[in-house]
Short mmCIF file of C-alpha atoms and ligand atoms in Angstrom, two decimals:
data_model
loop_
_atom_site.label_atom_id
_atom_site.label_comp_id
_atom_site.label_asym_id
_atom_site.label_seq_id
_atom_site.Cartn_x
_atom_site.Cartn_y
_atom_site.Cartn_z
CA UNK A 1 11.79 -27.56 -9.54
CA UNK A 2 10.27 -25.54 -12.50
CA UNK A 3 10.86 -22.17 -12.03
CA UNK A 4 9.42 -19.44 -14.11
CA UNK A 5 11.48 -15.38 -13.78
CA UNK A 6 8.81 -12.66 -15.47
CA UNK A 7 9.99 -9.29 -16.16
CA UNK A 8 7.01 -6.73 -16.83
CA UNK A 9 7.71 -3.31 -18.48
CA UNK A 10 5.97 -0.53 -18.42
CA UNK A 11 5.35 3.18 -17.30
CA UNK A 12 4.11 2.08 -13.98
CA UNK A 13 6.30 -0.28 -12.07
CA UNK A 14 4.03 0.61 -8.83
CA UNK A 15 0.71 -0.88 -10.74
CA UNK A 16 1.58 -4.27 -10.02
CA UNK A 17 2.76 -3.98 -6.29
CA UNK A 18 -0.28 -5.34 -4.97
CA UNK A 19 -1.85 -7.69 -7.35
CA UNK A 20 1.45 -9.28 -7.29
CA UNK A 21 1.97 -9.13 -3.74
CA UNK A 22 -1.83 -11.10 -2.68
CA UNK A 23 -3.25 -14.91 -2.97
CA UNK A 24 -1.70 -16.96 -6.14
CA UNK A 25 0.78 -14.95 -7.55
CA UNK A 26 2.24 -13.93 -4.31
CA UNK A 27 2.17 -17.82 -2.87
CA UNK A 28 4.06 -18.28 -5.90
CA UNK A 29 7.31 -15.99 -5.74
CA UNK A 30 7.09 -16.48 -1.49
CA UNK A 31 7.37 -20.32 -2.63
CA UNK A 32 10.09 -19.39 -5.14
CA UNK A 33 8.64 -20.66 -8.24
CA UNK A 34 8.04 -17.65 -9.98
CA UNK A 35 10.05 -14.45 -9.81
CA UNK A 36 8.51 -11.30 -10.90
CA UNK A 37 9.73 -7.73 -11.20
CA UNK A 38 8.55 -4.83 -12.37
CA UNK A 39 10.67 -2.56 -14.61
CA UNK A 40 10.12 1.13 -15.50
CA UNK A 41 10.74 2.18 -18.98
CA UNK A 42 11.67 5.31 -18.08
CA UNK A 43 14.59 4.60 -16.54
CA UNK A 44 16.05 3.76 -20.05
CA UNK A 45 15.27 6.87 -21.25
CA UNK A 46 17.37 9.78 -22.10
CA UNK A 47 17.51 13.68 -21.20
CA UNK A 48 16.76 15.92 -18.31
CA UNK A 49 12.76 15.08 -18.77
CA UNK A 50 13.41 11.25 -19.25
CA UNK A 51 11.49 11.84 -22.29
CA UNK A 52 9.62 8.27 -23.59
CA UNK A 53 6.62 9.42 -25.93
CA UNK A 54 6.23 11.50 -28.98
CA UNK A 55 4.03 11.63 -31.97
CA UNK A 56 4.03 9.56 -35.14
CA UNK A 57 5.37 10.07 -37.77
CA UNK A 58 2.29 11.00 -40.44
CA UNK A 59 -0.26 12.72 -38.39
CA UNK A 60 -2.60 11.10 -36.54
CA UNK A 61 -3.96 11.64 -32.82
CA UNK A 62 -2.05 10.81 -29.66
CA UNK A 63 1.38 10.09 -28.69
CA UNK A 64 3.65 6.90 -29.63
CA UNK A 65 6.15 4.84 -26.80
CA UNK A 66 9.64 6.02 -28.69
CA UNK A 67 11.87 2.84 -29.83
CA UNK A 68 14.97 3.57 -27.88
CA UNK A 69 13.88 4.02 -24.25
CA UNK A 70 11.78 0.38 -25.36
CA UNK A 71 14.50 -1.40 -26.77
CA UNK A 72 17.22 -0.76 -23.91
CA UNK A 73 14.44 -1.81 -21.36
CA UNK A 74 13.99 -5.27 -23.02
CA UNK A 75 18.20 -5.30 -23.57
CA UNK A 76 18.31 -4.49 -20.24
CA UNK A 77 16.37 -7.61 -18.91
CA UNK A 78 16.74 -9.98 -21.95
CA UNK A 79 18.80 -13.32 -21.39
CA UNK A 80 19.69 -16.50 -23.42
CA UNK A 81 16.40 -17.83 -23.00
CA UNK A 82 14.13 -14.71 -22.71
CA UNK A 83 10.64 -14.98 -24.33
CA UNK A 84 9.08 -11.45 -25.09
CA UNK A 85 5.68 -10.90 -25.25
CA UNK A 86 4.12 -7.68 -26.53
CA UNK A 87 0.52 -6.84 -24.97
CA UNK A 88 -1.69 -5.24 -27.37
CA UNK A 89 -5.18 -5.28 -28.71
CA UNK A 90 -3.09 -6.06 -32.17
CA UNK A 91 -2.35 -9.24 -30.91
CA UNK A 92 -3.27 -13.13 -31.25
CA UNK A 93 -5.95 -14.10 -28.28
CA UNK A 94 -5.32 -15.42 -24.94
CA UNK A 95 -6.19 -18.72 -23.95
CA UNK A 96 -5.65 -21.52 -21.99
CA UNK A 97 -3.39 -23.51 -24.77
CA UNK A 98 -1.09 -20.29 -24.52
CA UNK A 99 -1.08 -19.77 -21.51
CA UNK A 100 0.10 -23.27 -20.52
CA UNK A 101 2.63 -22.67 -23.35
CA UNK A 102 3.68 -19.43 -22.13
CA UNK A 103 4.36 -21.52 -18.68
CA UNK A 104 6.80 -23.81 -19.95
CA UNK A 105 9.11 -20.76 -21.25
CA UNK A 106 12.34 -19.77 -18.35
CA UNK A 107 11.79 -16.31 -18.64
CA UNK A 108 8.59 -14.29 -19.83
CA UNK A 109 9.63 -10.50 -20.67
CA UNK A 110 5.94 -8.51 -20.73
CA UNK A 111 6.20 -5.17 -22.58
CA UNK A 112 2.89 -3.21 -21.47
CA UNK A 113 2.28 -0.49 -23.96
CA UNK A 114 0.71 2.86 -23.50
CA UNK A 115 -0.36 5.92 -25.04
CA UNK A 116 -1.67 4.83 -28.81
CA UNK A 117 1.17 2.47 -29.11
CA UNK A 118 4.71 1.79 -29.46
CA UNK A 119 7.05 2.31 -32.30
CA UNK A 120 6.93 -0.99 -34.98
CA UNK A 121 10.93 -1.46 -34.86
CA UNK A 122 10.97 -1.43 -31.33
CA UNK A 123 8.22 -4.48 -31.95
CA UNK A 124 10.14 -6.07 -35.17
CA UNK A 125 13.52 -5.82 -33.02
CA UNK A 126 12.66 -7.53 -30.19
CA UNK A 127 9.20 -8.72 -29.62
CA UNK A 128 8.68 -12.80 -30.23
CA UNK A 129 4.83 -12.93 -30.15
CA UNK A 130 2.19 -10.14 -29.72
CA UNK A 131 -1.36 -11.01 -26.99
CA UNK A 132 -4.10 -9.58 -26.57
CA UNK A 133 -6.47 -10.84 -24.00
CA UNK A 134 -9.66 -9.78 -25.57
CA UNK A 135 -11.83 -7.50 -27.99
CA UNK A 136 -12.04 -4.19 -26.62
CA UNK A 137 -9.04 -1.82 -25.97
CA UNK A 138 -7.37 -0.61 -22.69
CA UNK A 139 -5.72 2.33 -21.62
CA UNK A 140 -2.60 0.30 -21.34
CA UNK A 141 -1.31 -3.25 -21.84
CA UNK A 142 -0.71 -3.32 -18.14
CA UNK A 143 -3.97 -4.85 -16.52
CA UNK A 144 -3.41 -7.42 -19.81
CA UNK A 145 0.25 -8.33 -18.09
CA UNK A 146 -1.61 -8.97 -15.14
CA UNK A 147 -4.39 -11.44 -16.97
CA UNK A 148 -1.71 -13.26 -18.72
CA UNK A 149 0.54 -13.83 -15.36
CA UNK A 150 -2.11 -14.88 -13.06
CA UNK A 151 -3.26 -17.32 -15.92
CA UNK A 152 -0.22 -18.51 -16.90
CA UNK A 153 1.25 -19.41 -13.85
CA UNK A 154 -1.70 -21.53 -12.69
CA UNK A 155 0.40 -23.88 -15.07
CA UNK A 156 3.35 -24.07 -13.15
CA UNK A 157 3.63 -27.18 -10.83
CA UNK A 158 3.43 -26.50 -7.52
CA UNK A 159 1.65 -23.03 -7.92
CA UNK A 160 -1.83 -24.56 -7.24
CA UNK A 161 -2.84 -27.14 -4.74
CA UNK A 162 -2.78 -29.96 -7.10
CA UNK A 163 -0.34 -30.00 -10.33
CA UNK A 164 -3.62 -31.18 -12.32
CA UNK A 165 -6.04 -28.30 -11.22
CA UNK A 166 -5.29 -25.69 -14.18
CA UNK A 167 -5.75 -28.43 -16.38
CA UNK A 168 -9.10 -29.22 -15.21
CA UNK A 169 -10.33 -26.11 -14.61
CA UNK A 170 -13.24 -24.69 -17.18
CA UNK A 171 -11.02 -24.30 -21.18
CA UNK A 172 -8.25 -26.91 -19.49
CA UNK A 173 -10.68 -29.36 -20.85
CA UNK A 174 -12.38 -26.48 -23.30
CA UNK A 175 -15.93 -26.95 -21.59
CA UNK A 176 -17.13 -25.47 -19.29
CA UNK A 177 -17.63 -26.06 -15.04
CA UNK A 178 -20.55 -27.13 -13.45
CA UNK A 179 -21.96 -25.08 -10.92
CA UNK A 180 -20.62 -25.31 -7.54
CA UNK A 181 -22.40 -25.23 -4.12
CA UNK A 182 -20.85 -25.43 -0.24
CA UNK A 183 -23.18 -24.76 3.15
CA UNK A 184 -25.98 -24.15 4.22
CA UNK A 185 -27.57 -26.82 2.00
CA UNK A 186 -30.45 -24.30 1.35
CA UNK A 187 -30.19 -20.54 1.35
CA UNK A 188 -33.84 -18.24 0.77
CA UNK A 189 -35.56 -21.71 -0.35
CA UNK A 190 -33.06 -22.59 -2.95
CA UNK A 191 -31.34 -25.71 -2.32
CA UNK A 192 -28.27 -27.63 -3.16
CA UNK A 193 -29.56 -30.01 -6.35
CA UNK A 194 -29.67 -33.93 -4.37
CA UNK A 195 -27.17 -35.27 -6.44
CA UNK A 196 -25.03 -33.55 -5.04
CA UNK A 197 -26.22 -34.64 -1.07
CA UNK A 198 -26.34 -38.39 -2.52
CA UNK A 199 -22.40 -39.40 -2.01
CA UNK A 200 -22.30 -41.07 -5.39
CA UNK A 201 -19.33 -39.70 -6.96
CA UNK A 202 -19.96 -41.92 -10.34
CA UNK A 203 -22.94 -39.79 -10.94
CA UNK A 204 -21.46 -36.76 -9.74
CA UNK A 205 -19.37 -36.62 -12.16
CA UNK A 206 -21.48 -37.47 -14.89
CA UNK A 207 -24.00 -34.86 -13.74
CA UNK A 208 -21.34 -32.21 -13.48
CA UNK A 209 -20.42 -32.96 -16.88
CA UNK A 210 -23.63 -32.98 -18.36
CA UNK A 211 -24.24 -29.17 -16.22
CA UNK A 212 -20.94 -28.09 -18.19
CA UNK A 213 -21.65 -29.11 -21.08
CA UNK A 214 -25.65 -27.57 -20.93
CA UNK A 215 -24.15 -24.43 -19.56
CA UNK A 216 -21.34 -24.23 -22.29
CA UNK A 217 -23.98 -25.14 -25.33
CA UNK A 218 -25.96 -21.83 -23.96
CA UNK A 219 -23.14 -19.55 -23.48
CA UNK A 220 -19.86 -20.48 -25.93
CA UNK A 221 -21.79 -23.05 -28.38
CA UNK A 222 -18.70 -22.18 -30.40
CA UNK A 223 -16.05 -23.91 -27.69
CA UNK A 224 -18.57 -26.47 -27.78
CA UNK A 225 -17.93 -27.02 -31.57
CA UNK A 226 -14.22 -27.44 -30.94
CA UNK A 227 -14.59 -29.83 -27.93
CA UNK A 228 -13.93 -33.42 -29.36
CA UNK A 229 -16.84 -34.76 -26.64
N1 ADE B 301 -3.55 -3.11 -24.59
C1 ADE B 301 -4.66 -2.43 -24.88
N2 ADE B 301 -5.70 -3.23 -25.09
C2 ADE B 301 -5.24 -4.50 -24.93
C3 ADE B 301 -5.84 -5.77 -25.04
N3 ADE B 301 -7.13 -5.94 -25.34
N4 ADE B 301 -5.06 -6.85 -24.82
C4 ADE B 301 -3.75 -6.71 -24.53
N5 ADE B 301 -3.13 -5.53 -24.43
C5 ADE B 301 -3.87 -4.42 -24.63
#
């Protein structure tokens, strides 16, 4: 069985106690197939005050993660087949390729950063690829760990219902789902479309295609570009 251990670092181990805990991602590590922990940075650090952030070098506003504290916490965790991902706006997009490339490492290390950043040797020492999961900045790289988990382990057999449903979920195949409909077959006078009432799965399918497609053209023509229909 594929089995997939995730360390996540950061300056608030306690973040991730209940997203980890519910629904996927908790099925997952009851099931055994993915292991997560959560790992404080702080505990690396040195000193009476545990001290992990100062300012940078140069001026410039805010304070910076400090290399040492960093670079013991990935030591710390690191093994022969680690893979260590730094989450930052600075960082190559998320999406579903990754991700199911991310899933077929042993062992994801996730480095959340905080404050305005962390110190570049800390990064050139230790870091194998840099993610960010979107155009806009966060407070921290934390709720970005999160993204990247929950979507990345979809990938894993045996984490879903059926090995093949990340796959064919909307960007598996890079367009995107129809829309989907369960009882009553009509709710304040809007109804279920027919073809889906009809039982004839042939057309079902091409209709659901032909909504994705339609619905992707509108909303992500530029996915729609890429998609060899
Ligand atoms: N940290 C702050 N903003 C982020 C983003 N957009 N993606 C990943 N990590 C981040």
């Amino acid at each position: 069985m594929k089995k997939l251990k995730v360390d996540i670092l950061s300056l608030f181990p306690d973040y991730f106690d209940s997203p980890l805990m519910q629904s996927m991602l908790g099925r997952a590590q009851q099931k055994g197939i993915v292991e997560i922990n959560a790992i404080d940075i702080r505990d690396f650090a040195d000193g009476k005050h545990a001290k992990v952030d100062d300012r940078p070098y140069g001026g410039g506003p805010g304070m910076l993660l400090m290399v040492e504290p960093v670079v013991k916490a990935i030591r710390s965790c690191r093994e022969e087949n680690s893979h260590v991902v730094h989450l930052s706006p600075q960082g190559k997009t998320l999406n579903s390729a990754k991700c199911e490339n991310l899933a077929t490492h042993e062992h994801l290390i996730l480095l959340c950063g905080h404050y305005e950043g962390i110190d570049q040797r800390a990064i050139d020492l230790e870091i194998d690829e840099e993610v960010s999961i979107g155009d806009y900045v966060l407070t921290s790289g934390m709720p970005a760990a999160l993204v990247l988990l929950d979507a990345t382990c979809r990938f894993i057999p045996g984490v879903l219902g059926h090995d093949e449903s990340a796959r064919n979920d909307t960007f598996g195949k890079m367009s995107f789902d129809a829309p989907h409909y369960t009882r009553p077959e009509e709710f304040e006078g809007k109804k279920v479309p027919d073809i889906l009432l009809g039982g004839h799965h042939a057309k079902i399918d091409a209709w659901r295609r032909e909504m994705g497609i339609n619905k992707c053209a509108q909303v992500r023509p530029d996915l729609l570009a890429k998609e060899k229909l």
